[in-house]
Amino acid sequence: MLAEDDHDDVVIFVTALNDTKIPCDFRHAKDGEALFVELKKAVPNLLFLDIQMPCKDGLSCILEIRKNRKYDRMPVVMF
């Protein structure tokens, strides 16, 4: 899953992901609030989290994520 508000960065990420040829179920959240809507649907195997996003920034998101035991095993890469 990618939490990223910049459309161009999303396109670059998806292009790079597709170039890996690794099969995956890609999901995207456009901001911190949308991220938690997506996390309620399913916990991703890996989360790429933008630090500077509108509504709820990445630092606020990671603090909330780490308070919830449901996400203990979910790796998060912040950028």
Short mmCIF file of N, CA and C in Angstrom, two decimals, residues 15-74:
data_model
loop_
_atom_site.label_atom_id
_atom_site.label_comp_id
_atom_site.label_asym_id
_atom_site.label_seq_id
_atom_site.Cartn_x
_atom_site.Cartn_y
_atom_site.Cartn_z
N THR A 15 4.87 2.76 -11.62
CA THR A 15 5.74 2.37 -12.74
C THR A 15 6.89 1.51 -12.24
N ALA A 16 7.53 1.93 -11.17
CA ALA A 16 8.64 1.16 -10.60
C ALA A 16 8.16 -0.20 -10.10
N LEU A 17 7.00 -0.22 -9.47
CA LEU A 17 6.44 -1.47 -8.97
C LEU A 17 6.15 -2.43 -10.12
N ASN A 18 5.56 -1.93 -11.18
CA ASN A 18 5.26 -2.76 -12.34
C ASN A 18 6.53 -3.29 -13.00
N ASP A 19 7.59 -2.50 -12.98
CA ASP A 19 8.87 -2.93 -13.57
C ASP A 19 9.50 -4.10 -12.80
N THR A 20 9.13 -4.28 -11.54
CA THR A 20 9.70 -5.38 -10.76
C THR A 20 9.14 -6.73 -11.17
N LYS A 21 7.98 -6.72 -11.81
CA LYS A 21 7.31 -7.96 -12.23
C LYS A 21 6.88 -8.82 -11.05
N ILE A 22 6.87 -8.26 -9.86
CA ILE A 22 6.43 -8.98 -8.66
C ILE A 22 4.91 -8.83 -8.58
N PRO A 23 4.18 -9.93 -8.55
CA PRO A 23 2.73 -9.81 -8.47
C PRO A 23 2.32 -9.23 -7.11
N CYS A 24 1.42 -8.27 -7.15
CA CYS A 24 0.96 -7.68 -5.89
C CYS A 24 -0.42 -7.07 -6.09
N ASP A 25 -1.06 -6.83 -4.97
CA ASP A 25 -2.36 -6.17 -4.94
C ASP A 25 -2.10 -4.75 -4.44
N PHE A 26 -1.89 -3.81 -5.36
CA PHE A 26 -1.53 -2.44 -5.01
C PHE A 26 -2.77 -1.67 -4.57
N ARG A 27 -2.62 -0.94 -3.48
CA ARG A 27 -3.67 -0.04 -3.00
C ARG A 27 -3.04 1.32 -2.73
N HIS A 28 -3.84 2.36 -2.86
CA HIS A 28 -3.34 3.73 -2.69
C HIS A 28 -4.30 4.52 -1.81
N ALA A 29 -3.73 5.32 -0.93
CA ALA A 29 -4.51 6.27 -0.13
C ALA A 29 -3.95 7.66 -0.41
N LYS A 30 -4.83 8.61 -0.70
CA LYS A 30 -4.39 9.94 -1.12
C LYS A 30 -3.99 10.85 0.04
N ASP A 31 -4.31 10.45 1.26
CA ASP A 31 -3.92 11.23 2.44
C ASP A 31 -4.05 10.36 3.69
N GLY A 32 -3.71 10.94 4.83
CA GLY A 32 -3.73 10.18 6.07
C GLY A 32 -5.10 9.67 6.48
N GLU A 33 -6.12 10.45 6.24
CA GLU A 33 -7.47 10.00 6.59
C GLU A 33 -7.91 8.84 5.69
N ALA A 34 -7.61 8.95 4.41
CA ALA A 34 -7.94 7.86 3.47
C ALA A 34 -7.16 6.60 3.82
N LEU A 35 -5.96 6.77 4.36
CA LEU A 35 -5.15 5.61 4.75
C LEU A 35 -5.89 4.76 5.77
N PHE A 36 -6.47 5.39 6.78
CA PHE A 36 -7.14 4.61 7.82
C PHE A 36 -8.44 3.98 7.33
N VAL A 37 -9.06 4.56 6.34
CA VAL A 37 -10.22 3.92 5.71
C VAL A 37 -9.76 2.63 5.03
N GLU A 38 -8.64 2.71 4.31
CA GLU A 38 -8.10 1.53 3.63
C GLU A 38 -7.61 0.47 4.62
N LEU A 39 -6.99 0.90 5.70
CA LEU A 39 -6.47 -0.05 6.69
C LEU A 39 -7.61 -0.82 7.37
N LYS A 40 -8.78 -0.22 7.47
CA LYS A 40 -9.92 -0.93 8.05
C LYS A 40 -10.40 -2.05 7.14
N LYS A 41 -10.17 -1.90 5.83
CA LYS A 41 -10.58 -2.92 4.87
C LYS A 41 -9.67 -4.14 4.93
N ALA A 42 -8.35 -3.90 5.01
CA ALA A 42 -7.38 -4.99 5.06
C ALA A 42 -6.02 -4.43 5.45
N VAL A 43 -5.26 -5.21 6.20
CA VAL A 43 -3.92 -4.81 6.60
C VAL A 43 -2.95 -5.21 5.49
N PRO A 44 -2.22 -4.25 4.94
CA PRO A 44 -1.29 -4.59 3.85
C PRO A 44 -0.04 -5.30 4.38
N ASN A 45 0.64 -5.99 3.49
CA ASN A 45 1.90 -6.64 3.85
C ASN A 45 3.01 -5.63 4.06
N LEU A 46 2.87 -4.46 3.43
CA LEU A 46 3.90 -3.41 3.49
C LEU A 46 3.23 -2.08 3.20
N LEU A 47 3.58 -1.06 3.98
CA LEU A 47 3.03 0.28 3.79
C LEU A 47 4.16 1.26 3.51
N PHE A 48 4.06 1.97 2.39
CA PHE A 48 4.95 3.09 2.08
C PHE A 48 4.18 4.34 2.46
N LEU A 49 4.74 5.12 3.39
CA LEU A 49 4.01 6.23 4.00
C LEU A 49 4.74 7.55 3.80
N ASP A 50 4.11 8.46 3.06
CA ASP A 50 4.64 9.81 2.85
C ASP A 50 4.58 10.57 4.18
N ILE A 51 5.63 11.28 4.51
CA ILE A 51 5.66 12.03 5.77
C ILE A 51 4.80 13.29 5.67
N GLN A 52 4.84 13.97 4.53
CA GLN A 52 4.10 15.23 4.38
C GLN A 52 2.87 15.02 3.51
N MET A 53 1.73 14.89 4.18
CA MET A 53 0.45 14.72 3.49
C MET A 53 -0.59 15.64 4.13
N PRO A 54 -1.63 15.99 3.38
CA PRO A 54 -2.72 16.78 3.96
C PRO A 54 -3.61 15.93 4.86
N CYS A 55 -4.46 16.60 5.60
CA CYS A 55 -5.45 16.00 6.51
C CYS A 55 -4.79 15.37 7.73
N LYS A 56 -3.91 14.43 7.52
CA LYS A 56 -3.16 13.79 8.61
C LYS A 56 -1.81 13.42 8.04
N ASP A 57 -0.74 13.99 8.60
CA ASP A 57 0.59 13.73 8.03
C ASP A 57 1.11 12.36 8.44
N GLY A 58 2.20 11.96 7.82
CA GLY A 58 2.77 10.63 8.05
C GLY A 58 3.19 10.39 9.49
N LEU A 59 3.70 11.42 10.15
CA LEU A 59 4.12 11.24 11.55
C LEU A 59 2.91 10.97 12.44
N SER A 60 1.83 11.68 12.22
CA SER A 60 0.60 11.42 12.98
C SER A 60 0.07 10.02 12.68
N CYS A 61 0.16 9.63 11.41
CA CYS A 61 -0.31 8.29 11.01
C CYS A 61 0.49 7.19 11.69
N ILE A 62 1.82 7.31 11.68
CA ILE A 62 2.64 6.23 12.26
C ILE A 62 2.41 6.13 13.77
N LEU A 63 2.19 7.26 14.43
CA LEU A 63 1.90 7.21 15.86
C LEU A 63 0.59 6.47 16.12
N GLU A 64 -0.41 6.73 15.31
CA GLU A 64 -1.69 6.05 15.46
C GLU A 64 -1.58 4.57 15.09
N ILE A 65 -0.85 4.29 14.04
CA ILE A 65 -0.66 2.89 13.61
C ILE A 65 0.02 2.08 14.71
N ARG A 66 1.06 2.62 15.30
CA ARG A 66 1.82 1.87 16.31
C ARG A 66 1.10 1.75 17.64
N LYS A 67 0.03 2.49 17.84
CA LYS A 67 -0.78 2.34 19.04
C LYS A 67 -1.75 1.16 18.92
N ASN A 68 -1.96 0.69 17.70
CA ASN A 68 -2.93 -0.37 17.45
C ASN A 68 -2.20 -1.70 17.22
N ARG A 69 -2.42 -2.65 18.11
CA ARG A 69 -1.76 -3.96 18.03
C ARG A 69 -2.06 -4.70 16.73
N LYS A 70 -3.17 -4.38 16.09
CA LYS A 70 -3.55 -5.01 14.83
C LYS A 70 -2.47 -4.81 13.76
N TYR A 71 -1.72 -3.72 13.87
CA TYR A 71 -0.72 -3.38 12.85
C TYR A 71 0.72 -3.66 13.30
N ASP A 72 0.88 -4.39 14.38
CA ASP A 72 2.23 -4.66 14.92
C ASP A 72 3.16 -5.32 13.91
N ARG A 73 2.64 -6.19 13.08
CA ARG A 73 3.49 -6.95 12.15
C ARG A 73 3.60 -6.27 10.77
N MET A 74 2.94 -5.13 10.61
CA MET A 74 2.96 -4.43 9.32
C MET A 74 4.20 -3.53 9.23
#
